[in-house]
Amino acid sequence: MIKFKNGHKLTFACASGALGFDGRGWFWEWPFRWCGLLDPTAFTVVAKTITMEPRKGNLSLWHPWTCVALIGSKRTGNKGATNAIDLTNPGIRGWIEDCYPVAMSKGYKIAASVRPNDSSEARQMAGLLAPLQLAYIEVNVSCPNSNDVPTEIPQILRALQSSDHPIVLKLSFDQVNPTFIGAVDDYVDAYHAINTIPWNQMFPNRPSPIEHYPHGKQGGVSGTYLTDPALWAVRTLNTITGKPIIGGGGIMDIWGVRRFERAGAKAFSIGTCFLYYPWYPNQIVMDYNNKTYSAPRG
Ligand SMILES: Cc1cc2nc3c(=O)[nH]c(=O)nc-3n(C[C@H](O)[C@H](O)[C@H](O)COP(=O)(O)O)c2cc1C
């Protein structure tokens, strides 16, 4: 468990993107929530990433399959997804007006996930988020789908610290190295390892199932394909920093959680499992709390 400076205790986070912008989930997840099989209150809900201004990105609720596709292999047992959403979002003001109040009214513990372009935007976002009741702010400067990855990351983190909320930095696989962590370590309360890995890095010689759509992108890979690189990232981070680590990447059952725990993660993040089995992440939390072991998935 991670205990943040504001008293928030984190063991299980629902990964950004898994339960939409307000924690109620995407519309196909609602029936599971209505019948109690999916209970967001068991998690710290990390909202889908927001930017300063609204951003169209590639996600349309009319044809989500053009930018999110499930991928898997019967032979290896892998289950994952590739997504090229590219930060579709209503902008921070829209999120504060329409999404945050819904999460509050439902009693969800919510963390904002933000992607400022530079330190000036980060300062503005910090000011807007400061009065809110947040578990923490997760900083997503590791999204593989956006071409405009910001360069001044330490300055962005310092600006966000002015919100007084705890800061969690979500890392890409490539950011797990002593030089990068050395530059940001003073400005974060915890790390989250790792974000999706670009398709061409994971599968250099394979076409992506979504690249033929008009956006032309291959997407970022999530799910069990990510587990080994994510475990490596958690282990490596533990040799570089003393800050606590949220581990995630392909957690599909209690056994996945145990692997991250053994690698040194203090809390766990579940994403793609919600796409495959929306009812199962709550079972994982129950298994962990009751020290029971359901049959492996994934
Ligand atoms: C459909 C989808 C949307 C996602 N959206 C975001 C996002 O908005 N911000 C972010 O930081 N990560 C996003 N992610 C990455 C997840 O939060 C998570 O870090 C990653 O998928 C690895 O965990 P998992 O294998 O359990 O899914 C998204 C992943 C998926 C599959």
Short mmCIF file of C-alpha atoms and ligand atoms in Angstrom, two decimals:
data_model
loop_
_atom_site.label_atom_id
_atom_site.label_comp_id
_atom_site.label_asym_id
_atom_site.label_seq_id
_atom_site.Cartn_x
_atom_site.Cartn_y
_atom_site.Cartn_z
CA MET A 1 0.00 0.00 0.00
CA ILE A 2 1.10 3.56 -0.67
CA LYS A 3 0.13 6.26 1.82
CA PHE A 4 0.29 9.71 0.24
CA LYS A 5 0.98 12.99 2.03
CA ASN A 6 -2.75 13.87 1.91
CA GLY A 7 -3.61 10.65 3.76
CA HIS A 8 -4.89 8.82 0.67
CA LYS A 9 -4.15 5.10 0.79
CA LEU A 10 -3.66 3.30 -2.50
CA THR A 11 -3.51 -0.42 -3.12
CA PHE A 12 -5.50 -0.82 -6.35
CA ALA A 13 -5.88 1.79 -9.07
CA CYS A 14 -8.02 1.39 -12.12
CA ALA A 15 -5.67 2.47 -14.92
CA SER A 16 -6.39 5.68 -16.80
CA GLY A 17 -8.72 4.88 -19.69
CA ALA A 18 -10.34 1.83 -18.07
CA LEU A 19 -13.37 3.53 -16.48
CA GLY A 20 -13.73 6.60 -18.67
CA PHE A 21 -13.57 10.18 -17.44
CA ASP A 22 -15.77 9.94 -14.33
CA GLY A 23 -15.35 6.39 -13.01
CA ARG A 24 -18.71 5.06 -14.21
CA GLY A 25 -16.94 3.27 -17.06
CA TRP A 26 -17.67 3.11 -20.79
CA PHE A 27 -21.32 2.46 -21.72
CA TRP A 28 -20.79 -1.30 -22.22
CA GLU A 29 -19.44 -1.49 -18.64
CA TRP A 30 -22.54 0.11 -17.12
CA PRO A 31 -24.67 -3.07 -16.91
CA PHE A 32 -21.89 -4.71 -14.88
CA ARG A 33 -21.87 -1.72 -12.56
CA TRP A 34 -25.66 -1.70 -12.27
CA CYS A 35 -25.72 -5.31 -11.12
CA GLY A 36 -22.82 -4.78 -8.71
CA LEU A 37 -20.25 -6.95 -10.49
CA LEU A 38 -18.12 -3.90 -11.24
CA ASP A 39 -17.75 -1.67 -8.20
CA PRO A 40 -15.49 1.34 -8.86
CA THR A 41 -15.40 2.18 -5.13
CA ALA A 42 -12.96 -0.71 -4.60
CA PHE A 43 -10.37 1.24 -6.63
CA THR A 44 -8.75 4.59 -6.82
CA VAL A 45 -10.18 5.58 -10.19
CA VAL A 46 -7.61 7.26 -12.40
CA ALA A 47 -9.70 9.24 -14.88
CA LYS A 48 -8.86 9.20 -18.55
CA THR A 49 -6.15 11.72 -19.39
CA ILE A 50 -7.15 15.35 -19.92
CA THR A 51 -5.32 18.18 -21.63
CA MET A 52 -5.66 21.95 -21.14
CA GLU A 53 -7.88 22.42 -24.19
CA PRO A 54 -10.46 19.92 -25.48
CA ARG A 55 -8.84 17.47 -27.89
CA LYS A 56 -10.60 15.52 -30.62
CA GLY A 57 -8.12 12.65 -30.84
CA ASN A 58 -9.31 9.51 -32.62
CA LEU A 59 -11.99 8.11 -30.30
CA SER A 60 -15.58 8.12 -31.47
CA LEU A 61 -18.20 6.34 -29.37
CA TRP A 62 -19.92 5.43 -32.67
CA HIS A 63 -16.96 3.42 -33.92
CA PRO A 64 -14.51 2.83 -31.05
CA TRP A 65 -13.08 -0.24 -32.83
CA THR A 66 -11.27 2.03 -35.30
CA CYS A 67 -8.83 3.04 -32.56
CA VAL A 68 -9.08 0.26 -29.95
CA ALA A 69 -8.72 -3.42 -30.85
CA LEU A 70 -8.32 -6.50 -28.69
CA ILE A 71 -5.34 -8.63 -29.62
CA GLY A 72 -4.39 -12.04 -28.34
CA SER A 73 -2.84 -15.37 -29.10
CA LYS A 74 -4.34 -18.76 -28.29
CA ARG A 75 -0.87 -20.26 -28.66
CA THR A 76 0.86 -18.04 -26.07
CA GLY A 77 -2.23 -17.25 -23.99
CA ASN A 78 -1.56 -13.51 -24.29
CA LYS A 79 -4.47 -11.10 -24.00
CA GLY A 80 -4.05 -7.45 -24.77
CA ALA A 81 -5.19 -4.45 -26.74
CA THR A 82 -3.79 -1.82 -29.03
CA ASN A 83 -5.22 1.67 -28.80
CA ALA A 84 -4.60 4.84 -30.76
CA ILE A 85 -7.09 7.07 -28.97
CA ASP A 86 -4.61 9.96 -28.93
CA LEU A 87 -5.98 11.74 -25.87
CA THR A 88 -9.56 12.42 -26.96
CA ASN A 89 -10.90 14.50 -24.04
CA PRO A 90 -13.17 17.43 -23.09
CA GLY A 91 -10.32 19.63 -21.78
CA ILE A 92 -9.70 20.35 -18.12
CA ARG A 93 -12.56 22.84 -17.71
CA GLY A 94 -15.04 20.45 -19.31
CA TRP A 95 -13.78 17.65 -17.07
CA ILE A 96 -14.11 19.76 -13.91
CA GLU A 97 -17.61 20.87 -14.89
CA ASP A 98 -19.07 17.59 -16.16
CA CYS A 99 -17.03 14.58 -15.01
CA TYR A 100 -15.52 15.38 -11.61
CA PRO A 101 -18.93 16.16 -10.01
CA VAL A 102 -20.28 12.79 -11.22
CA ALA A 103 -17.35 10.97 -9.61
CA MET A 104 -17.88 12.91 -6.37
CA SER A 105 -21.62 12.23 -6.32
CA LYS A 106 -20.91 8.49 -6.66
CA GLY A 107 -18.40 8.56 -3.82
CA TYR A 108 -15.47 7.47 -6.03
CA LYS A 109 -11.90 8.14 -4.96
CA ILE A 110 -10.70 9.90 -8.09
CA ALA A 111 -7.27 10.83 -9.39
CA ALA A 112 -6.89 13.22 -12.32
CA SER A 113 -4.60 12.19 -15.16
CA VAL A 114 -3.14 15.19 -16.96
CA ARG A 115 -1.00 15.87 -19.99
CA PRO A 116 0.13 19.51 -20.05
CA ASN A 117 2.10 20.65 -23.10
CA ASP A 118 4.51 22.82 -21.12
CA SER A 119 5.11 24.31 -17.68
CA SER A 120 2.84 27.29 -18.28
CA GLU A 121 -0.10 24.96 -19.04
CA ALA A 122 0.91 22.83 -16.05
CA ARG A 123 0.69 25.89 -13.77
CA GLN A 124 -2.79 26.71 -15.08
CA MET A 125 -3.92 23.10 -14.65
CA ALA A 126 -2.50 23.01 -11.10
CA GLY A 127 -4.53 26.13 -10.25
CA LEU A 128 -7.74 24.60 -11.61
CA LEU A 129 -7.20 21.25 -9.84
CA ALA A 130 -6.04 22.69 -6.49
CA PRO A 131 -9.53 23.16 -4.97
CA LEU A 132 -10.70 19.64 -5.95
CA GLN A 133 -10.76 16.59 -3.72
CA LEU A 134 -8.33 14.34 -5.55
CA ALA A 135 -6.47 11.22 -4.48
CA TYR A 136 -3.53 12.44 -6.55
CA ILE A 137 -2.58 13.85 -9.92
CA GLU A 138 -1.14 11.34 -12.37
CA VAL A 139 1.06 12.91 -15.02
CA ASN A 140 0.89 11.17 -18.36
CA VAL A 141 3.81 12.36 -20.42
CA SER A 142 4.35 8.86 -21.73
CA CYS A 143 1.39 8.38 -24.08
CA PRO A 144 2.82 6.70 -27.19
CA ASN A 145 -0.04 7.91 -29.38
CA SER A 146 0.66 11.62 -29.30
CA ASN A 147 3.40 12.98 -31.54
CA ASP A 148 3.93 16.04 -29.35
CA VAL A 149 5.55 14.61 -26.21
CA PRO A 150 6.56 17.56 -24.00
CA THR A 151 10.28 18.14 -23.39
CA GLU A 152 10.35 20.16 -20.16
CA ILE A 153 9.08 17.38 -17.91
CA PRO A 154 10.84 18.42 -14.62
CA GLN A 155 9.42 21.95 -15.01
CA ILE A 156 5.95 20.55 -15.69
CA LEU A 157 6.13 18.43 -12.52
CA ARG A 158 7.36 21.36 -10.43
CA ALA A 159 4.47 23.49 -11.69
CA LEU A 160 1.94 20.76 -10.87
CA GLN A 161 3.32 20.50 -7.33
CA SER A 162 1.81 23.93 -6.67
CA SER A 163 -1.62 22.21 -6.61
CA ASP A 164 -0.57 20.58 -3.31
CA HIS A 165 -1.93 17.24 -4.52
CA PRO A 166 0.43 14.25 -4.52
CA ILE A 167 2.09 13.77 -7.92
CA VAL A 168 2.40 10.36 -9.58
CA LEU A 169 4.51 10.19 -12.71
CA LYS A 170 3.42 7.59 -15.24
CA LEU A 171 6.44 6.28 -17.07
CA SER A 172 7.00 4.82 -20.48
CA PHE A 173 9.35 1.84 -20.78
CA ASP A 174 12.04 4.11 -22.28
CA GLN A 175 11.88 6.57 -19.38
CA VAL A 176 13.04 3.94 -16.87
CA ASN A 177 16.70 4.92 -16.72
CA PRO A 178 18.88 6.70 -14.13
CA THR A 179 19.27 9.91 -16.19
CA PHE A 180 15.55 10.53 -16.62
CA ILE A 181 14.59 9.45 -13.10
CA GLY A 182 17.44 11.57 -11.65
CA ALA A 183 15.96 14.63 -13.38
CA VAL A 184 12.41 14.16 -12.07
CA ASP A 185 12.79 12.34 -8.75
CA ASP A 186 12.56 15.46 -6.54
CA TYR A 187 9.18 16.38 -7.98
CA VAL A 188 7.20 13.16 -7.64
CA ASP A 189 5.59 11.29 -4.76
CA ALA A 190 5.36 7.97 -6.62
CA TYR A 191 5.88 6.40 -10.04
CA HIS A 192 3.52 4.31 -12.13
CA ALA A 193 5.23 1.77 -14.38
CA ILE A 194 4.40 1.43 -17.19
CA ASN A 195 2.30 2.97 -19.94
CA THR A 196 1.55 1.13 -23.19
CA ILE A 197 4.43 0.25 -25.52
CA PRO A 198 4.26 1.49 -29.14
CA TRP A 199 3.11 -1.27 -31.50
CA ASN A 200 6.19 -1.06 -33.73
CA GLN A 201 8.45 -1.50 -30.70
CA MET A 202 6.52 -4.56 -29.52
CA PHE A 203 5.84 -6.12 -32.93
CA PRO A 204 8.35 -4.63 -35.41
CA ASN A 205 7.32 -6.86 -38.32
CA ARG A 206 3.58 -7.18 -37.83
CA PRO A 207 0.80 -4.91 -39.14
CA SER A 208 -1.51 -3.48 -36.49
CA PRO A 209 -5.24 -4.30 -36.77
CA ILE A 210 -6.12 -0.58 -36.64
CA GLU A 211 -3.50 1.01 -38.90
CA HIS A 212 -5.71 0.87 -42.02
CA TYR A 213 -8.26 3.30 -40.50
CA PRO A 214 -7.98 7.00 -41.48
CA HIS A 215 -5.84 7.95 -38.41
CA GLY A 216 -3.17 5.59 -39.80
CA LYS A 217 -1.74 4.78 -36.35
CA GLN A 218 -0.66 1.41 -35.02
CA GLY A 219 -1.42 2.25 -31.38
CA GLY A 220 0.12 1.38 -28.03
CA VAL A 221 0.06 -2.19 -26.78
CA SER A 222 -1.36 -3.09 -23.37
CA GLY A 223 -2.24 -6.31 -21.55
CA THR A 224 -0.12 -9.35 -20.83
CA TYR A 225 2.31 -8.47 -23.66
CA LEU A 226 3.39 -5.67 -21.33
CA THR A 227 3.91 -7.73 -18.19
CA ASP A 228 7.56 -8.73 -18.59
CA PRO A 229 8.75 -5.24 -19.60
CA ALA A 230 6.66 -3.74 -16.77
CA LEU A 231 8.12 -6.13 -14.19
CA TRP A 232 11.60 -5.25 -15.43
CA ALA A 233 10.70 -1.55 -15.08
CA VAL A 234 9.50 -1.98 -11.48
CA ARG A 235 12.64 -3.93 -10.50
CA THR A 236 14.92 -1.42 -12.20
CA LEU A 237 13.16 1.58 -10.68
CA ASN A 238 13.64 0.08 -7.25
CA THR A 239 17.39 0.19 -7.79
CA ILE A 240 17.29 3.86 -8.90
CA THR A 241 14.79 5.52 -6.56
CA GLY A 242 13.33 5.15 -3.08
CA LYS A 243 9.93 6.49 -4.20
CA PRO A 244 7.03 4.00 -4.10
CA ILE A 245 5.96 2.34 -7.33
CA ILE A 246 2.55 1.48 -8.72
CA GLY A 247 3.03 -1.55 -10.95
CA GLY A 248 0.79 -2.43 -13.85
CA GLY A 249 0.78 -4.02 -17.26
CA GLY A 250 -1.36 -7.05 -18.00
CA ILE A 251 -2.63 -7.75 -14.50
CA MET A 252 -5.46 -10.19 -15.19
CA ASP A 253 -5.68 -12.08 -11.88
CA ILE A 254 -4.28 -12.32 -8.37
CA TRP A 255 -1.21 -14.11 -9.73
CA GLY A 256 -0.40 -11.07 -11.82
CA VAL A 257 -0.67 -8.90 -8.71
CA ARG A 258 1.69 -11.20 -6.81
CA ARG A 259 4.30 -10.96 -9.58
CA PHE A 260 4.30 -7.16 -9.35
CA GLU A 261 4.40 -7.36 -5.57
CA ARG A 262 7.46 -9.62 -5.70
CA ALA A 263 9.10 -7.20 -8.14
CA GLY A 264 8.74 -4.47 -5.50
CA ALA A 265 5.53 -2.63 -6.43
CA LYS A 266 3.67 -1.12 -3.48
CA ALA A 267 0.36 -0.69 -5.33
CA PHE A 268 -1.20 -2.09 -8.50
CA SER A 269 -2.92 -0.77 -11.56
CA ILE A 270 -5.45 -2.69 -13.65
CA GLY A 271 -6.49 -1.59 -17.14
CA THR A 272 -7.00 -4.03 -20.00
CA CYS A 273 -8.62 -6.60 -17.69
CA PHE A 274 -11.65 -4.23 -17.58
CA LEU A 275 -11.93 -4.53 -21.39
CA TYR A 276 -11.91 -8.33 -21.36
CA TYR A 277 -13.76 -9.14 -18.16
CA PRO A 278 -15.36 -5.99 -16.65
CA TRP A 279 -16.51 -8.01 -13.65
CA TYR A 280 -13.14 -9.52 -12.82
CA PRO A 281 -11.01 -6.65 -11.42
CA ASN A 282 -13.24 -6.59 -8.31
CA GLN A 283 -12.61 -10.31 -7.89
CA ILE A 284 -8.86 -9.59 -7.98
CA VAL A 285 -9.22 -7.01 -5.20
CA MET A 286 -11.27 -9.47 -3.14
CA ASP A 287 -8.74 -12.23 -3.71
CA TYR A 288 -5.95 -9.91 -2.59
CA ASN A 289 -7.79 -8.71 0.51
CA ASN A 290 -8.95 -12.20 1.51
CA LYS A 291 -5.70 -13.88 0.46
CA THR A 292 -7.62 -16.26 -1.78
CA TYR A 293 -6.47 -17.48 -5.17
CA SER A 294 -8.97 -17.76 -8.02
CA ALA A 295 -8.04 -19.70 -11.14
CA PRO A 296 -5.46 -17.89 -13.32
CA ARG A 297 -6.65 -15.80 -16.27
CA GLY A 298 -4.65 -14.19 -19.05
C1 LIG B 1 -8.36 1.74 -24.27
C2 LIG B 1 -7.23 2.27 -23.46
C3 LIG B 1 -7.17 3.64 -23.14
C4 LIG B 1 -6.12 4.14 -22.39
N1 LIG B 1 -6.09 5.48 -22.09
C5 LIG B 1 -5.08 5.98 -21.33
C6 LIG B 1 -5.05 7.34 -20.95
O1 LIG B 1 -5.93 8.14 -21.29
N2 LIG B 1 -4.02 7.77 -20.18
C7 LIG B 1 -3.02 6.93 -19.75
O2 LIG B 1 -2.12 7.38 -19.03
N3 LIG B 1 -3.03 5.63 -20.07
C8 LIG B 1 -4.02 5.13 -20.84
N4 LIG B 1 -4.04 3.81 -21.17
C9 LIG B 1 -2.98 2.92 -20.64
C10 LIG B 1 -3.45 2.24 -19.36
O3 LIG B 1 -3.78 3.20 -18.39
C11 LIG B 1 -2.39 1.29 -18.77
O4 LIG B 1 -1.29 2.03 -18.30
C12 LIG B 1 -1.86 0.31 -19.79
O5 LIG B 1 -2.92 -0.17 -20.60
C13 LIG B 1 -1.17 -0.89 -19.11
O6 LIG B 1 -1.96 -1.55 -18.19
P1 LIG B 1 -2.91 -2.78 -18.58
O7 LIG B 1 -2.07 -3.76 -19.34
O8 LIG B 1 -3.43 -3.31 -17.29
O9 LIG B 1 -3.97 -2.21 -19.45
C14 LIG B 1 -5.09 3.27 -21.93
C15 LIG B 1 -5.14 1.90 -22.24
C16 LIG B 1 -6.19 1.40 -23.00
C17 LIG B 1 -6.21 -0.06 -23.34
#
